[in-house]
Coordinates of C-alpha atoms in Angstrom, one line a residue:
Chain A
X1 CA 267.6 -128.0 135.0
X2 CA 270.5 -127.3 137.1
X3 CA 271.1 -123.6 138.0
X4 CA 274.9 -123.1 139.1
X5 CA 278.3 -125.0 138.7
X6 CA 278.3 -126.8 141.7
X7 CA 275.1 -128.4 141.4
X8 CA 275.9 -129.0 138.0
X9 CA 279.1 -130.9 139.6
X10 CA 277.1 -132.9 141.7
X11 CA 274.7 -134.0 138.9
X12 CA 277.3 -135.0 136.8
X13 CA 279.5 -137.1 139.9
X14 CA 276.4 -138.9 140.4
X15 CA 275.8 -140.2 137.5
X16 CA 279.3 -141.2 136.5
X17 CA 279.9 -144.9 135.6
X18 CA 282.9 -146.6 134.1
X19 CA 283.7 -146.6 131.0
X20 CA 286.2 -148.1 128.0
X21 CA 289.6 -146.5 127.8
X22 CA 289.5 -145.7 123.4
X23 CA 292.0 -147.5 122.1
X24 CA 295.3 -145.9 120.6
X25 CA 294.3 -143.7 117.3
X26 CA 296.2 -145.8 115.0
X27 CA 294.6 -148.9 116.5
X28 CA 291.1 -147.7 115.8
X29 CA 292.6 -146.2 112.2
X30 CA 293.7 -150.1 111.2
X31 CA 290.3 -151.0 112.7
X32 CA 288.9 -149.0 110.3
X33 CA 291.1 -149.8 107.1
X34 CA 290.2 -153.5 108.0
X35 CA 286.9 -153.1 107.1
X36 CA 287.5 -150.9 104.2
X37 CA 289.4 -153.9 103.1
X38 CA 286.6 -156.5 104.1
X39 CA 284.4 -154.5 102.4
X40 CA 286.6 -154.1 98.8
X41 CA 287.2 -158.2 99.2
X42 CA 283.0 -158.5 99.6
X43 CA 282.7 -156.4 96.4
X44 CA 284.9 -158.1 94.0
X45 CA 283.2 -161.2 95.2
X46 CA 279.6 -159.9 94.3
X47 CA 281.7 -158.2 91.2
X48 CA 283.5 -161.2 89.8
X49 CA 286.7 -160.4 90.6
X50 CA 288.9 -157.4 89.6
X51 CA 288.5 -155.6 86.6
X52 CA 289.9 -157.9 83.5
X53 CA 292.8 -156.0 82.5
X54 CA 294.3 -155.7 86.0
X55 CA 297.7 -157.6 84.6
X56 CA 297.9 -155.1 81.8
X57 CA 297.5 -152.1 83.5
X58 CA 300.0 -152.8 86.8
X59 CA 302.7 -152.2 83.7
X60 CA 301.8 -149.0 83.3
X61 CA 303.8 -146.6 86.1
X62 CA 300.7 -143.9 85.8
X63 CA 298.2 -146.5 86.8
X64 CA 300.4 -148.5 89.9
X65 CA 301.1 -144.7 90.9
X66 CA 298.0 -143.4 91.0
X67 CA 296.6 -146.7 92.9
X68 CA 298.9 -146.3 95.5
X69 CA 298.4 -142.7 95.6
X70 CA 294.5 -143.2 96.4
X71 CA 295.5 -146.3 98.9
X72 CA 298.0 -144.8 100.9
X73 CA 295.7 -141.0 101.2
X74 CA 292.9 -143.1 102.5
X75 CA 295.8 -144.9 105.2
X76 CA 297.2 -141.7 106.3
X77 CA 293.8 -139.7 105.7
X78 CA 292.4 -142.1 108.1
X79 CA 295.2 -142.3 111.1
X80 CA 295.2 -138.2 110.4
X81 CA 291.2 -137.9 111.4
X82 CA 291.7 -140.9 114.3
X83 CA 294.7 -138.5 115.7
X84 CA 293.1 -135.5 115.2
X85 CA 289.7 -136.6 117.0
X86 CA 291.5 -136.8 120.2
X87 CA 291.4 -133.5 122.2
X88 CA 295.0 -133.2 123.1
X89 CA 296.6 -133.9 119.3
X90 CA 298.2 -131.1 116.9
X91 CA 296.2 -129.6 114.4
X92 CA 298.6 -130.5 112.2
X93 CA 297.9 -133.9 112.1
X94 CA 295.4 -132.7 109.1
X95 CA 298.6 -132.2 106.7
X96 CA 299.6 -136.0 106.7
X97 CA 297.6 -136.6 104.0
X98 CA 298.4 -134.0 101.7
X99 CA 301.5 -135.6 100.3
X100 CA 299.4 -138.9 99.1
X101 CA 296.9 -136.5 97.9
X102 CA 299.2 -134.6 95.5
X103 CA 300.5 -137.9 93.9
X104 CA 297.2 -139.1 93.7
X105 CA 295.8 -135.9 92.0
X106 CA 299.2 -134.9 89.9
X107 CA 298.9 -138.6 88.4
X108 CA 295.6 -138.2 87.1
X109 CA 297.1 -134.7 85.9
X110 CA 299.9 -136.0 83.9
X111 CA 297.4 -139.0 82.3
X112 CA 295.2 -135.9 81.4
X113 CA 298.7 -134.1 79.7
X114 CA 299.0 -137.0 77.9
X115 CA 296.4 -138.1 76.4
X116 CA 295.9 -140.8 78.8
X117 CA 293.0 -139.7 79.7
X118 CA 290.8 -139.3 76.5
X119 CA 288.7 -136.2 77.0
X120 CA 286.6 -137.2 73.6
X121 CA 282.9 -137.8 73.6
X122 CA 283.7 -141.8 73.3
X123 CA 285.4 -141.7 76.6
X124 CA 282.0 -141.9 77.9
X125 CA 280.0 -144.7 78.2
X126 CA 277.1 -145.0 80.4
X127 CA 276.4 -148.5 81.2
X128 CA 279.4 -148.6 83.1
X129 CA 278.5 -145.7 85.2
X130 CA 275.7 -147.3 86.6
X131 CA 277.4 -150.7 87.9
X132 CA 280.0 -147.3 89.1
X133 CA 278.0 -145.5 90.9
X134 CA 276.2 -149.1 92.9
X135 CA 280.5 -150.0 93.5
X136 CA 280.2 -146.0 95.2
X137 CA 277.1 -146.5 96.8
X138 CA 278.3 -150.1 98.8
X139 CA 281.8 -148.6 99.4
X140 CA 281.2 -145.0 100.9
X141 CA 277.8 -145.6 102.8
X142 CA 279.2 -148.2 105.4
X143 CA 282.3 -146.5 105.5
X144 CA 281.0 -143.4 106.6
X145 CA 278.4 -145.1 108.9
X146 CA 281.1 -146.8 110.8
X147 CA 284.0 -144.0 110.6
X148 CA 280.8 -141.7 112.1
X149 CA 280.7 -144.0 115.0
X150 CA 283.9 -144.1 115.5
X151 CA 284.8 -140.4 115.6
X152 CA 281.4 -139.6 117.7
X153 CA 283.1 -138.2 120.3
X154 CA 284.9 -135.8 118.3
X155 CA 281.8 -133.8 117.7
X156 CA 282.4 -131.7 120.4
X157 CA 286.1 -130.7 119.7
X158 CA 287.0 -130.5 116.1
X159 CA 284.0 -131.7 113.7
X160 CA 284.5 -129.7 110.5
X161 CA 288.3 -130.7 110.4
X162 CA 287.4 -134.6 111.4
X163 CA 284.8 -134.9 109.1
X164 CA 286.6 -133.6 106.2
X165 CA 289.4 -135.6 106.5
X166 CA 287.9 -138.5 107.5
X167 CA 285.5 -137.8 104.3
X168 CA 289.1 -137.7 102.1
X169 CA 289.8 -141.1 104.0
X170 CA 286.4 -142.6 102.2
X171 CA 286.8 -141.2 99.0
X172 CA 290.1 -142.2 97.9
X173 CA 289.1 -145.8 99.5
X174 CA 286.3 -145.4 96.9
X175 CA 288.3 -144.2 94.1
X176 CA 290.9 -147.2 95.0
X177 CA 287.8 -149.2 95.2
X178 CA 286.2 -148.4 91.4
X179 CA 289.8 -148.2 90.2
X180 CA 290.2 -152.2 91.1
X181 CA 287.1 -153.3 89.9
X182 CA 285.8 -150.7 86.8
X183 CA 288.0 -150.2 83.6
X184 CA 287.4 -146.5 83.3
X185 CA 290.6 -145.4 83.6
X186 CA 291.4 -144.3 80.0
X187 CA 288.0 -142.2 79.6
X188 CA 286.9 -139.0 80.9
X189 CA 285.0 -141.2 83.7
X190 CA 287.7 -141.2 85.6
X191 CA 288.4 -137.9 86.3
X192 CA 284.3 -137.6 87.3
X193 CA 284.4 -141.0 89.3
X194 CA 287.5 -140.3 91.2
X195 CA 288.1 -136.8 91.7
X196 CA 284.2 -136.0 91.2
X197 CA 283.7 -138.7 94.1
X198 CA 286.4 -137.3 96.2
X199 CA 285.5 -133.9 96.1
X200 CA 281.7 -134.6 96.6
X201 CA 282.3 -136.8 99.6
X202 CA 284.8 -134.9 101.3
X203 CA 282.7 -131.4 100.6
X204 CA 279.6 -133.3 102.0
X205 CA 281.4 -134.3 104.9
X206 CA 283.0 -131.1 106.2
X207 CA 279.6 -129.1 105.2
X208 CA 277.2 -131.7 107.0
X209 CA 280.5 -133.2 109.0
X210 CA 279.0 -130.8 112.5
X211 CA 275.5 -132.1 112.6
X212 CA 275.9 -135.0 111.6
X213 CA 278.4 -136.3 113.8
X214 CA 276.5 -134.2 116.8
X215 CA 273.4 -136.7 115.8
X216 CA 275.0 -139.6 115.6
X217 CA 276.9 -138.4 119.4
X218 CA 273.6 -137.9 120.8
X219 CA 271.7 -141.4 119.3
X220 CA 274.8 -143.5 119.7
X221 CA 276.0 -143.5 123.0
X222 CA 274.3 -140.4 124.9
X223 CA 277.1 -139.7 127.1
X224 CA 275.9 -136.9 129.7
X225 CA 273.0 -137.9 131.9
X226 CA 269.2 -137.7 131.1
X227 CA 268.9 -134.5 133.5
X228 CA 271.2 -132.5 131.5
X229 CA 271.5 -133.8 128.1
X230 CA 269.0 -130.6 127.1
X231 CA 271.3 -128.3 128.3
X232 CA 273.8 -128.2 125.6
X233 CA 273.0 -125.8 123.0
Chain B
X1 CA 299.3 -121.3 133.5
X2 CA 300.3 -122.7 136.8
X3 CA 298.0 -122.2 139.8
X4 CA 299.5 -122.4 143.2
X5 CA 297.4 -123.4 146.4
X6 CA 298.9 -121.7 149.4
X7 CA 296.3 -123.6 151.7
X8 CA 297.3 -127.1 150.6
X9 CA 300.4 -126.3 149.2
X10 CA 299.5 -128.2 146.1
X11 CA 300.5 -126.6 142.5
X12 CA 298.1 -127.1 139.6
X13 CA 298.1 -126.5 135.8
X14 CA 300.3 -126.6 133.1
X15 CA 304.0 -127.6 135.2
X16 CA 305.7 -128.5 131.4
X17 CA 309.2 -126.9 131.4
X18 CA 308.9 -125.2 134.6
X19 CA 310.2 -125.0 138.0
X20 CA 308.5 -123.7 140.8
X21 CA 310.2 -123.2 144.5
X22 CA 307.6 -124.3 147.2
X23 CA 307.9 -122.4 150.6
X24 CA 309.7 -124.6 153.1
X25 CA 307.2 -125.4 155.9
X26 CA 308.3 -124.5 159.5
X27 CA 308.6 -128.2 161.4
X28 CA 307.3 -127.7 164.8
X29 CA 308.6 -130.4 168.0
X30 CA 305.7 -132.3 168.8
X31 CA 305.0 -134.1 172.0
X32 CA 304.1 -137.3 173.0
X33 CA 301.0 -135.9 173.9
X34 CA 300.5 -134.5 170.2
X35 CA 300.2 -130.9 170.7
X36 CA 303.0 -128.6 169.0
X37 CA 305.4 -127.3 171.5
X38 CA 305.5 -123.9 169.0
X39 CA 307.0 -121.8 171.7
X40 CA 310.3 -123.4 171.7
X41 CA 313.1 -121.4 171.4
X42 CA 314.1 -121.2 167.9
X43 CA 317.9 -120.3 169.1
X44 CA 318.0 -123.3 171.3
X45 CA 316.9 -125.4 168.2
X46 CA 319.6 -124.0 165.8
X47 CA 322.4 -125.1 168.2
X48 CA 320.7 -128.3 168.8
X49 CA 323.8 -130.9 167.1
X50 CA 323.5 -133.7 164.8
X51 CA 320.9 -136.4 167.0
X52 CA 322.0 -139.5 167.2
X53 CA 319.4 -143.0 168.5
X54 CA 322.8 -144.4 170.5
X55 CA 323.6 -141.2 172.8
X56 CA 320.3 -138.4 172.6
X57 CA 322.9 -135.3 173.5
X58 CA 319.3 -133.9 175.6
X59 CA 317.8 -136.8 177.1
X60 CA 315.6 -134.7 178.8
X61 CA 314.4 -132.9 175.5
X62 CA 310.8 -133.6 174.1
X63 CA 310.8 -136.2 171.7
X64 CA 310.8 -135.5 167.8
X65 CA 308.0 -137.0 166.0
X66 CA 307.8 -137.1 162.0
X67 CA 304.6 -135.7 161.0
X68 CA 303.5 -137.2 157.8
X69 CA 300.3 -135.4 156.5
X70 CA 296.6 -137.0 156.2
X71 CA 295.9 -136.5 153.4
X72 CA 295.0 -139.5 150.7
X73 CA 297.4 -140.8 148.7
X74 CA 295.9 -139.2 145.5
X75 CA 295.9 -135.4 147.1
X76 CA 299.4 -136.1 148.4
X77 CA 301.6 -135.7 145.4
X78 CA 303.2 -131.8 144.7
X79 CA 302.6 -132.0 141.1
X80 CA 298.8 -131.0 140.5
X81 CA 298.8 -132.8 137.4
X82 CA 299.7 -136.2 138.6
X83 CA 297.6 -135.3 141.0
X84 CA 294.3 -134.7 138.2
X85 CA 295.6 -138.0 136.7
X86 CA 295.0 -140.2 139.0
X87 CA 291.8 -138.7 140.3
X88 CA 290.4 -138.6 135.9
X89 CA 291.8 -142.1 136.1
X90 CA 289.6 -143.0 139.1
X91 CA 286.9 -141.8 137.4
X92 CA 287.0 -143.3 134.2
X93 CA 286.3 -146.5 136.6
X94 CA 283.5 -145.1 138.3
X95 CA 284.7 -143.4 141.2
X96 CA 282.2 -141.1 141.9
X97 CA 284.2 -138.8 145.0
X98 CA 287.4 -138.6 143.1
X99 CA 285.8 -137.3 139.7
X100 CA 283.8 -135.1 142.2
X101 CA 286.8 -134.0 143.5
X102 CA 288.6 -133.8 140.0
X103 CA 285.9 -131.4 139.1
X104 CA 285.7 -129.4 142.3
X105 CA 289.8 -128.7 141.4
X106 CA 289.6 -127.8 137.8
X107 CA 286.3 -125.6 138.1
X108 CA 288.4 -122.5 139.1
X109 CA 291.3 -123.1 136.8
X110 CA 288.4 -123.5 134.1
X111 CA 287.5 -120.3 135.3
X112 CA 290.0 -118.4 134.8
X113 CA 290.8 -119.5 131.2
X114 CA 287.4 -118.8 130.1
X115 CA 287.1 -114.7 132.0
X116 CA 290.1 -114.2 129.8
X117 CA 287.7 -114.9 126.8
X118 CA 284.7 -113.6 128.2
X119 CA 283.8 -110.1 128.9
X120 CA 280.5 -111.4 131.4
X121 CA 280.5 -113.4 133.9
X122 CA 277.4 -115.1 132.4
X123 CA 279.2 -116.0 129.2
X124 CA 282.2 -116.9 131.6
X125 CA 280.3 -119.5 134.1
X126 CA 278.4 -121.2 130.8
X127 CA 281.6 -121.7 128.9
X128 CA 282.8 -123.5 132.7
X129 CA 279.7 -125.7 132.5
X130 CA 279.9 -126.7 128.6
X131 CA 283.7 -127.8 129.5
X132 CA 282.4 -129.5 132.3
X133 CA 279.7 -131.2 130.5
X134 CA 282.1 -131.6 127.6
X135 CA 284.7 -133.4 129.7
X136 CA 282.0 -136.0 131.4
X137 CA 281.0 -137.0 127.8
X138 CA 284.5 -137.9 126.4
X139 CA 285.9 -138.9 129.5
X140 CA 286.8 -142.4 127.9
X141 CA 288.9 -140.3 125.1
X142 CA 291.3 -139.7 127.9
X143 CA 294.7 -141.7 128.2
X144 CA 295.6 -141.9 131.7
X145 CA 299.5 -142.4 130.5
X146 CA 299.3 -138.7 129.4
X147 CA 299.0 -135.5 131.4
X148 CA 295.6 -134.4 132.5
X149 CA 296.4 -130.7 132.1
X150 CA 296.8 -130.4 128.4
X151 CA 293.7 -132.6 127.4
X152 CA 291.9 -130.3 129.7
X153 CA 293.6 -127.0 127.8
X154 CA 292.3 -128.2 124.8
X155 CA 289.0 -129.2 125.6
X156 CA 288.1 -125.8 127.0
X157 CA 289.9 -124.3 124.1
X158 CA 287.9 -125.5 121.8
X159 CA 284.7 -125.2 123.5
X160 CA 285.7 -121.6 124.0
X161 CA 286.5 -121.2 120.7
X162 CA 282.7 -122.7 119.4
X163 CA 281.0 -120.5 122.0
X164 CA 283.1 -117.5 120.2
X165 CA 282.5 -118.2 116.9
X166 CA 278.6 -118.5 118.2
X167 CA 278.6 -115.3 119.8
X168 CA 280.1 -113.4 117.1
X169 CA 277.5 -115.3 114.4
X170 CA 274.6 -114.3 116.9
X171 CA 276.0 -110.7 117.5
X172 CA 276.1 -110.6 113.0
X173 CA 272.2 -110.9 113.1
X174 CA 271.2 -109.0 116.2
X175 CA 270.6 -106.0 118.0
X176 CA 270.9 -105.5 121.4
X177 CA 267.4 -103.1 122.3
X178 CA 268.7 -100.0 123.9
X179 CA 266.6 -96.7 125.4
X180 CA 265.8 -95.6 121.6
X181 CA 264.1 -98.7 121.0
X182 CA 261.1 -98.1 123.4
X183 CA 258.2 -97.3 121.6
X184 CA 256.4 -95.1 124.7
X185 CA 258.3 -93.0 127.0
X186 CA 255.9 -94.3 129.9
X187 CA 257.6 -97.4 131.2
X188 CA 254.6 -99.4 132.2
X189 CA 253.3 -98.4 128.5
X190 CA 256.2 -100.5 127.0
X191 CA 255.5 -103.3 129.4
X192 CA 254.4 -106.7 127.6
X193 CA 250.8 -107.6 128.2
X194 CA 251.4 -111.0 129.4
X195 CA 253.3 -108.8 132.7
X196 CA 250.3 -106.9 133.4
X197 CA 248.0 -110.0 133.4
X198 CA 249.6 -111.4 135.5
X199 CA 250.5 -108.4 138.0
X200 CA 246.8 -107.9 137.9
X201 CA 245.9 -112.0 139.2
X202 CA 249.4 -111.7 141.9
X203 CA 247.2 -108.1 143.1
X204 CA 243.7 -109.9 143.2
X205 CA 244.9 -113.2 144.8
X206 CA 246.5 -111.0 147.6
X207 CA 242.8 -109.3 148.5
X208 CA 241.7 -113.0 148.9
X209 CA 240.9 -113.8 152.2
X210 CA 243.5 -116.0 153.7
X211 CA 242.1 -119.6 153.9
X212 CA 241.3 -118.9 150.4
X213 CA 244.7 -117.5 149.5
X214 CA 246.3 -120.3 150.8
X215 CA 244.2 -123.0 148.8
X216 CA 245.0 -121.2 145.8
X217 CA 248.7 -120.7 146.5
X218 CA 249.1 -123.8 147.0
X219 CA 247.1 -125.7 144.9
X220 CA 247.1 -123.5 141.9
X221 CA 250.4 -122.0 142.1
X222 CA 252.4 -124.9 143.5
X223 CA 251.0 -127.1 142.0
X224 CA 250.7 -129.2 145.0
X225 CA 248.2 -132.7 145.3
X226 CA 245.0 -132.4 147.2
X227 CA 246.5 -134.9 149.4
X228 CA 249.4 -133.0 149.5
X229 CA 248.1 -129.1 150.9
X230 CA 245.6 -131.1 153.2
X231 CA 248.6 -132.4 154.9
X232 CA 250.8 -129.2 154.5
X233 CA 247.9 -127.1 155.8
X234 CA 245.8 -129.5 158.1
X235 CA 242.8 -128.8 156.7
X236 CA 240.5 -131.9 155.1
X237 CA 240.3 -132.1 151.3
X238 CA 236.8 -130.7 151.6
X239 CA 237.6 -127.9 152.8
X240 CA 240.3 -127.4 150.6
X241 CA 238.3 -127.6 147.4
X242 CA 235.7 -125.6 148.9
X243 CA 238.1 -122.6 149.7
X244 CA 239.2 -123.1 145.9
X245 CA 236.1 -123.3 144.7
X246 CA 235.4 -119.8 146.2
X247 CA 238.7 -118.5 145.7
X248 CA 238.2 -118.9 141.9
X249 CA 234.8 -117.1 142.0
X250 CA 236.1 -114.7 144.1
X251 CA 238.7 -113.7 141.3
X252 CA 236.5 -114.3 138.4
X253 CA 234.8 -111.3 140.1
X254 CA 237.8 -109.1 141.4
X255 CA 239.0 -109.6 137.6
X256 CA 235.8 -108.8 135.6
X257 CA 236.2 -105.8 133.4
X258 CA 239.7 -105.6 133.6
X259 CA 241.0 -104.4 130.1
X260 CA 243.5 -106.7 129.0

């Protein structure tokens, strides 16, 4: 255990090696959306395809809206919580988003205003939840895996605000994602799938955003050396 | 904040928007010999015209040699910042002097962001290490392109800002134990019993005799090999285990019927 700073110093000089420069945020951010992509082709493979009345529905301005609401908050969402993982960016990097967000949201709003959105009881129909909820499953689990690894580092600088907004990132690439492939946008469902989704992932991830990133830091890539990796607290 | 080192003349910390005059250092002749001729008169010096290499107007004058300092090339540079660059930059590819000389630099001005923050010195020096420790583990997150000084703000920023938000979660829960808290106004009374165990075995080991105290001492206590105390001591391992032996009888005895 070392006692004072400079022997501390010494510890940590001698056990320095090289190591990889990060590449630029946005880099890492397209690095990132690349796989969200690989992963959306990979589904509609398994899935068949799109959803069958994609040609009917990119005529209606609420749904191409709303789509490229949910695509473009999971871009800037993402390059937001790649910027804001690096030590020396603004805080405000965490507002990029926000403009996507509130098309995204108000969109699902109006459909709701006008009847778009049925709020009856048959705007519910199970059997489609459950192929829903594997589509969520398959999407948000290796995204957050690999956006976990990615932002490791950060757990020691901002982790509640990187994990949420990374979080937002995953969600609308899952709401983009059952959008694309699951013809529940004139039911209830969609208001549960999408916002439902988004809210649950990005509440999970700033609540359990600390910790876990801290675990994955510490499993990953242990960065300080064996001697004082017990001294953090 | 902008630290200025009068010894090396170097200026460290934040040098954004700001200009700083440096003191103009006195040039002394030097000889061919290399000693400074510091006694010169300083009159004679200010008359001294323009010199020329054709025509030397005091051929008889000691020669003027530039002195250039020693210093490496990364230390060298008036800009502290440049100067933390370079040396981060080094030690992103492994260079274990200059990131022990990187660290060496930014320890004080570590220092003196965190006393600002930090009414103990305690609290103080263990917010210096967690930035240390914090800025070996995301070394690679550092762009050498970009100035050293703000990355460093804001890593210690925000580890200062976790320890605070620790401290004030910790001081929510608990109460620090103050006179009114003892339970017995007899100080020894309030003592826990561990303390008195083992001021009781320090008291008995010390009426050993000393071959015995020794072998205890060092095998018991410091946990030193056989091997080990018989060469510290010079006694055989026989004898060693022998005076042990004893010694532990001796304070199963010295011990007995002390309430615990």
């Amino acid at each position: 255990m070392v006692r004072n700073t400079s022997d501390l110093i010494d510890a940590l000089a001698d056990s320095v090696t090289p190591v990889r420069h990060l590449y630029p945020p946005f880099l890492r951010a397209a690095l990132w959306l690349s796989l969200a992509a690989i992963v959306l082709a990979l589904l509609c493979l398994a899935n068949g395809g799109v959803r069958a009345d994609i040609s009917i529905r990119l005529q209606q301005p609420a749904f191409v809206v709303s789509m490229i609401g949910a695509l473009a908050t999971a871009i800037l969402a993402a390059m937001a919580s790649f910027k804001l993982s690096l030590p020396d960016s603004s805080r405000w990097w965490l507002l990029l988003p926000f403009p996507a967000l509130a098309v995204w949201v108000s969109t699902i709003g109006y459909g709701c205003l006008t009847n778009w959105v049925r709020m009856d009881p048959e705007g519910i129909h199970m059997g489609e939840a459950a192929r829903c909820f594997a589509t969520l499953l398959l999407t948000s689990v290796p995204l957050s895996i690999a956006m976990l690894i990615m932002l490791r580092h950060a757990a020691l600088l901002r982790p509640t605000a990187v994990a949420a907004i990374g979080g937002l990132a995953i969600a609308a690439t899952t709401a983009f994602a059952l959008s694309l492939i699951h013809d529940l946008d004139a039911t209830i469902m969609i208001l549960l799938w999408n916002l439902g989704t988004a809210a649950l992932i990005a509440g999970l991830a700033s609540v359990f955003g600390r910790p876990t990133l801290a675990w994955i830091a510490a499993r990953v890539s242990p960065a300080l050396p064996q001697q004082l990796s017990g001294r953090r607290d | 904040m902008t630290r200025f080192d009068g010894k090396s003349g170097k200026v460290s910390g934040s040098m954004k928007n700001s200009f700083l005059l440096l003191p103009p250092r006195p040039v002394y002749p030097v000889t061919e010999s290399g000693t400074d001729d510091r006694s010169a008169d300083a009159g004679k010096q200010a008359d001294m015209p323009s010199s020329s290499k054709e025509n030397p107007p005091y051929p008889n004058a000691p020669r003027l040699t530039l002195v250039t300092s020693t210093a490496p090339d990364n230390q060298r540079t008036s800009n502290g910042q440049s100067d933390w660059s370079a040396l981060m930059a080094k030690a992103q590819d492994g260079d274990r002097d200059a990131y022990r000389s990187l660290l060496k630099q930014i320890e004080p001005y570590v220092r003196s962001i965190a006393v600002r923050c930090f009414n103990r010195p305690a609290d103080a020096e263990d917010v210096v290490q967690d930035v240390l420790l914090t800025v070996h583990a995301i070394r690679n997150t550092y762009d050498p392109k970009r100035p050293f000084g703000p990355w460093l703000v804001a890593v210690a920023n925000r580890r200062i800002i976790d320890r605070l938000r620790r401290h004030t979660r910790q001081k929510a829960r608990e109460i620090e134990l103050s006179a009114e808290h003892e339970t017995f106004a007899d100080a020894p009374a309030n003592l826990d019993s561990t303390t008195s165990v083992e001021l009781a075995l320090v008291g008995a080991i010390d009426k050993l005799p000393p071959d015995q105290r020794e072998a205890i001492r060092m095998l018991k206590l410091n946990e030193m090999s056989l091997k080990e105390a018989s060469q510290a001591s010079g006694r055989s391992i026989a004898a060693l285990k022998v005076a042990t032996h004893r010694a532990i009888k001796n304070l199963r005895h010295l011990l007995k019927g002390k309430p615990w």
